[in-house]
Amino acid sequence: MKFNKIIESKKVVNYIRNHNLLNQYKKAKDNILNNYNTKVFFKEKLPKWSWIFYFRINKKYRALWFIKDDELRIYDIDNHQ
């Protein structure tokens, strides 16, 4: 999948800063924008008909996202533990 932009909500930006995930998040974001999708695995969240996906930031955190107008919109960061 090729995306034009990645858009984060303000809640997500604050969460990334507060939990010191900035460098790991930037690395995952760059891999997505450069179409290195083998390094960032997209998985669909259950139930499958919801069209909500996630990708791994590190072992503990996942970014939840959906597609709108060829943009990847991240709306939440989830503690996967």
PDB file of C-alpha atoms in Angstrom:
ATOM      1  CA  MET A   1       0.000   0.000   0.000  1.00  0.00           C
ATOM      2  CA  LYS A   2       1.203   3.480  -0.868  1.00  0.00           C
ATOM      3  CA  PHE A   3       0.002   6.440   1.180  1.00  0.00           C
ATOM      4  CA  ASN A   4       0.306  10.133   0.374  1.00  0.00           C
ATOM      5  CA  LYS A   5       0.267  11.310   3.992  1.00  0.00           C
ATOM      6  CA  ILE A   6       0.081  10.070   7.527  1.00  0.00           C
ATOM      7  CA  ILE A   7      -2.131  12.157   9.778  1.00  0.00           C
ATOM      8  CA  GLU A   8      -2.071  11.869  13.574  1.00  0.00           C
ATOM      9  CA  SER A   9      -4.626  13.257  15.991  1.00  0.00           C
ATOM     10  CA  LYS A  10      -3.458  15.617  18.743  1.00  0.00           C
ATOM     11  CA  LYS A  11      -4.146  12.896  21.290  1.00  0.00           C
ATOM     12  CA  VAL A  12      -1.719  10.585  19.480  1.00  0.00           C
ATOM     13  CA  VAL A  13       1.025  13.212  19.284  1.00  0.00           C
ATOM     14  CA  ASN A  14       0.755  13.889  23.022  1.00  0.00           C
ATOM     15  CA  TYR A  15       0.786  10.163  23.826  1.00  0.00           C
ATOM     16  CA  ILE A  16       3.929   9.626  21.706  1.00  0.00           C
ATOM     17  CA  ARG A  17       5.749  12.466  23.464  1.00  0.00           C
ATOM     18  CA  ASN A  18       4.659  11.448  26.969  1.00  0.00           C
ATOM     19  CA  HIS A  19       5.730   7.812  26.547  1.00  0.00           C
ATOM     20  CA  ASN A  20       9.080   8.558  24.794  1.00  0.00           C
ATOM     21  CA  LEU A  21       8.083   6.819  21.559  1.00  0.00           C
ATOM     22  CA  LEU A  22       9.103   9.614  19.201  1.00  0.00           C
ATOM     23  CA  ASN A  23      12.183   7.987  17.622  1.00  0.00           C
ATOM     24  CA  GLN A  24      10.550   4.582  17.246  1.00  0.00           C
ATOM     25  CA  TYR A  25       7.386   6.124  15.831  1.00  0.00           C
ATOM     26  CA  LYS A  26       9.338   8.251  13.320  1.00  0.00           C
ATOM     27  CA  LYS A  27      11.196   5.157  12.128  1.00  0.00           C
ATOM     28  CA  ALA A  28       7.933   3.265  11.545  1.00  0.00           C
ATOM     29  CA  LYS A  29       6.361   6.312   9.862  1.00  0.00           C
ATOM     30  CA  ASP A  30       9.333   6.745   7.498  1.00  0.00           C
ATOM     31  CA  ASN A  31       9.178   3.071   6.564  1.00  0.00           C
ATOM     32  CA  ILE A  32       5.492   3.411   5.689  1.00  0.00           C
ATOM     33  CA  LEU A  33       5.950   6.592   3.634  1.00  0.00           C
ATOM     34  CA  ASN A  34       8.922   5.090   1.760  1.00  0.00           C
ATOM     35  CA  ASN A  35       6.826   1.993   1.011  1.00  0.00           C
ATOM     36  CA  TYR A  36       9.013  -0.381   3.052  1.00  0.00           C
ATOM     37  CA  ASN A  37       5.962  -2.368   4.080  1.00  0.00           C
ATOM     38  CA  THR A  38       7.978  -5.499   4.805  1.00  0.00           C
ATOM     39  CA  LYS A  39       9.474  -3.760   7.863  1.00  0.00           C
ATOM     40  CA  VAL A  40       6.103  -2.547   9.154  1.00  0.00           C
ATOM     41  CA  PHE A  41       3.476  -5.259   9.233  1.00  0.00           C
ATOM     42  CA  PHE A  42      -0.120  -4.129   8.905  1.00  0.00           C
ATOM     43  CA  LYS A  43      -2.680  -6.288  10.652  1.00  0.00           C
ATOM     44  CA  GLU A  44      -6.443  -6.001  10.723  1.00  0.00           C
ATOM     45  CA  LYS A  45      -8.087  -5.618  14.103  1.00  0.00           C
ATOM     46  CA  LEU A  46     -10.994  -7.870  14.978  1.00  0.00           C
ATOM     47  CA  PRO A  47     -13.809  -7.850  13.958  1.00  0.00           C
ATOM     48  CA  LYS A  48     -12.498  -7.865  10.405  1.00  0.00           C
ATOM     49  CA  TRP A  49     -15.434  -5.922   8.955  1.00  0.00           C
ATOM     50  CA  SER A  50     -14.513  -2.849  11.028  1.00  0.00           C
ATOM     51  CA  TRP A  51     -11.707  -1.771   8.602  1.00  0.00           C
ATOM     52  CA  ILE A  52      -9.453  -0.817  11.504  1.00  0.00           C
ATOM     53  CA  PHE A  53      -5.807  -1.805  11.232  1.00  0.00           C
ATOM     54  CA  TYR A  54      -2.735  -1.539  13.400  1.00  0.00           C
ATOM     55  CA  PHE A  55       1.041  -1.613  13.062  1.00  0.00           C
ATOM     56  CA  ARG A  56       3.725  -2.224  15.622  1.00  0.00           C
ATOM     57  CA  ILE A  57       5.783   0.673  16.983  1.00  0.00           C
ATOM     58  CA  ASN A  58       7.759  -1.513  19.394  1.00  0.00           C
ATOM     59  CA  LYS A  59       7.086  -4.660  21.424  1.00  0.00           C
ATOM     60  CA  LYS A  60       4.701  -2.852  23.749  1.00  0.00           C
ATOM     61  CA  TYR A  61       2.825  -0.279  21.622  1.00  0.00           C
ATOM     62  CA  ARG A  62       0.622  -0.467  18.519  1.00  0.00           C
ATOM     63  CA  ALA A  63      -0.766   2.366  16.388  1.00  0.00           C
ATOM     64  CA  LEU A  64      -4.408   1.998  15.348  1.00  0.00           C
ATOM     65  CA  TRP A  65      -5.314   3.494  11.981  1.00  0.00           C
ATOM     66  CA  PHE A  66      -7.763   3.595   9.090  1.00  0.00           C
ATOM     67  CA  ILE A  67      -7.648   4.811   5.475  1.00  0.00           C
ATOM     68  CA  LYS A  68      -9.480   7.898   4.274  1.00  0.00           C
ATOM     69  CA  ASP A  69      -8.838   9.655   0.932  1.00  0.00           C
ATOM     70  CA  ASP A  70      -5.485   7.884   0.329  1.00  0.00           C
ATOM     71  CA  GLU A  71      -4.284   9.037   3.741  1.00  0.00           C
ATOM     72  CA  LEU A  72      -3.380   6.873   6.677  1.00  0.00           C
ATOM     73  CA  ARG A  73      -5.076   8.373   9.749  1.00  0.00           C
ATOM     74  CA  ILE A  74      -3.763   7.291  13.122  1.00  0.00           C
ATOM     75  CA  TYR A  75      -6.341   7.800  15.820  1.00  0.00           C
ATOM     76  CA  ASP A  76      -4.959   5.893  18.804  1.00  0.00           C
ATOM     77  CA  ILE A  77      -1.834   4.318  20.306  1.00  0.00           C
ATOM     78  CA  ASP A  78      -2.562   1.131  22.205  1.00  0.00           C
ATOM     79  CA  ASN A  79      -0.607  -0.516  24.992  1.00  0.00           C
ATOM     80  CA  HIS A  80      -0.563  -4.039  23.582  1.00  0.00           C
ATOM     81  CA  GLN A  81       0.376  -5.756  26.841  1.00  0.00           C
TER      82      GLN A  81
END
